[in-house]
Amino acid sequence: MTQSRSVLRVAVLAPLRGLFDYLPPLECSPADYAVGMRVRVPFGRSTRVGVVLRCGARPSVAEERLKPVLEVLDDGRPLPADLLDLVEWAADYYHHPLGDAFATALPAALRAGRRRAEPGGYRWRLTCAGSAVDASAFARAPRQAALLRLLNGHLQGMASDAPVFPRGALATLRRLEAKGWVERRPDDPYVTAEPAQDPPLPLNPAQRCAVAAVLGSEGFGAFLLEGVTGSGKTEVYLHLVSDALSRGRQALVLLPEIGLTHQTVERFRKRLGVRVAVLHSALAERERLRAWCAARDGDAQVVIGTRSAVFVPMPRPGIFIVDEEHDLSFKQQDGFRYSGRDLAVMRARQAGVPVVLGSATPSLESLHNALRGRYQRLHLPERAGGARHPTVRVLDVRRQTLDSGLSQTLIEEIAHALSRGEQVLLFLNRRGYAPALLCHECGWVAACARCDALLTVHRRERRLRCHHCAAEQPLPAQCPACGGLDLQAAGQGTERLEQTLQERFPGRRVLRIDRDTTRRKHAFRDLLDQVHTGDADILVGTQMLAKGHHFPMVTLVGIVDADRGLFSADFRALERMAQLILQVAGRAGRAEKRGQVLIQTHHPEHPLLSPLITEGYAHFAEAALRERTQAGLPPDTSLALIRAEASGSELPRLFLEEAAAVGREMLPQGLHLFGPVPAPMERRAGRYRAQLLVQAARRSDLQRFLQAWVPRLDLVEKARRVRWSLDVDPMDLM
DNA sequence: AGCACGCCGACT
DNA sequence: GTCGGCGTGCTC
């Protein structure tokens, strides 16, 4: 018998390129397995979970090497086709091993491969018919009668693993279920529907126009919804989602990590009155799986989640929404480096439904796509409720005396606002007391032993910390180099700013909001509560303050240091600074009081800062796009970055040199390789890092090149001795 | 990624 | 004499 048997081609959940062939499970007929099924397979000396991608393939290795699949998981229930398509497309686009892409895209519970990975938790409760049954008439079925009585006492239902259920209750409950007297519901507060409480708000003309444009799109269509803070983007989303629901479709809403709050979810639930599944990183695995299953089964009509929720299967998608689409947290920064935003667009295309990207400060990528006609632009110009835009003023701090980074003008304006009983917000994107500690005697500076970085002074905790690795140490009392006692903290951090303001404005309550003051659970919420009850006069904070939260009593916003974004090694720093400035500015002056934004800079004449101030984000973006085009940077070109790291500085360079040599041999016209060069911070957490950049005028050319090049990188001699990764469409070149 | 095999240094 | 360092190869 030499004829070749047909085999199953499996993506094994391991970080390996290539697929693996297996014989069908023993004693199984072809009806028992199909594409999309999760299987357990022997792999090397252990076993792994894999996903069947093809049935009936001809084996790619000698038959005697083939082993049979050990078991079919999920009772033979395959992963939905939309999920398979999306993950395969994404693994292809990002040139990432397919098995690892599945491992990232699936909830961890499905990665692990327990025999049945359906969520165990659900509730039993009486149906209408069941509550009408007279249990005492069931003398011949005492167990059923007992359970009916039990559930009658808990009309909201009983968790299936509740200890009050007697042993063997499951069989009895199933019998009752078959009679239609009891039912099981997912045991998840976020999946339970409540009647809609909030009525829809009336739309203004711009909102109506936006809604109409999206509803009028036939099949796939991508829309860029531009609206300043408070212009009512969420209201547009709600109308679109509501329309999808009315057609029996589901909706997927992606939010940045920091934007997905309990309030956001509640707003959707209360308005729509449907089952909303929530997916974010803080979820327990069981809850995550439950939400995933609820979406897959169509039980959850709306799915709200962060980046990874883009992989949640839905049988009837009707609309995709990505809010704050410019936010960097949509791009995964390690492992499978996908963009949740870009995949949402791809997914909408595959599903043939519209996708809406919303932002007050759209990414240059999305604006570029809009200018090319790939996305349709929708504007929401006005602030709902008629609040006026804040005035923006640049404070030239050259030759000014600064007190902990604050100019005299800014201090005076703070005093004015406070005397009017208003709140002030100061933005400084650097936490800690000071970014450096130096010896006034000998010039020694406190540097991290494992990174090319200085240690940050944390004065209250009396510690020096590295913000790039876990290193920390007590604040020294004297210079370790010369023994000098005059150690000085140099530069400004939020902690120092807080202290200075406290001294400057005694009796005023200064609140600092950064990663250090919000580490405790609920600390962020508590601080926000204080702000809202008026229990704070001055807010000092990092970018945490910029995202999503409204401070109606703030009338003055100060950007303490705009310069760092103007001249950074990272080509996106300026765009990010502009977005941050506008996001922070959006916190000021709601309702009746007009806000004021003051931006401190040493470069008031910066060619991109002034259009931002005087003419707004759209003009800034146009100018920034022109500059990117001239520099050959995205979105005008497409980039891919290979990063390599090792414990010595030689290996990453050698590997990348070899990789570049291989690449140059096959490099088509219009593509360029730059590097290898050391990463901007070469040493980080004791590892040396280098990188190699690929630039292409056209995305498709880049893709074709990567397709040929990346598989050959595994064969490069040094490849095994470094840790390397490929980043397609990198968000930073760090 | 794991895991084993394999060939060279410091220890009971 | 062995325990163990991590370089190399393989996983259908």
Coordinates of C-alpha atoms in Angstrom, one line a residue, chain A residues 34 52 63 122 127 143 172 181 213 218 222 224 236 245 253 272 282 328 360 397 500 608 648 671 705:
Chain A
A34 CA -13.3 19.7 9.6
V52 CA -7.0 22.3 11.4
E63 CA 4.4 9.2 5.4
Y122 CA -24.0 29.8 33.4
T127 CA -38.9 30.1 32.2
R143 CA -36.0 15.7 42.3
T172 CA -32.6 16.6 36.3
W181 CA -39.6 24.8 32.2
A213 CA -23.6 58.6 5.1
E218 CA -23.7 49.6 0.3
A222 CA -14.6 53.0 5.5
L224 CA -13.2 58.7 9.1
V236 CA -23.2 58.9 16.2
L245 CA -29.2 45.9 15.9
V253 CA -16.7 48.6 19.1
L272 CA -29.3 50.1 23.6
A282 CA -8.3 42.9 33.2
L328 CA -1.1 53.8 19.7
A360 CA -10.7 64.4 17.2
V397 CA 9.9 80.8 27.4
T500 CA 6.3 73.6 43.5
L608 CA 4.5 72.8 12.5
G648 CA 26.1 41.3 23.8
L671 CA 12.8 49.4 -2.0
F705 CA 9.6 41.4 -0.7

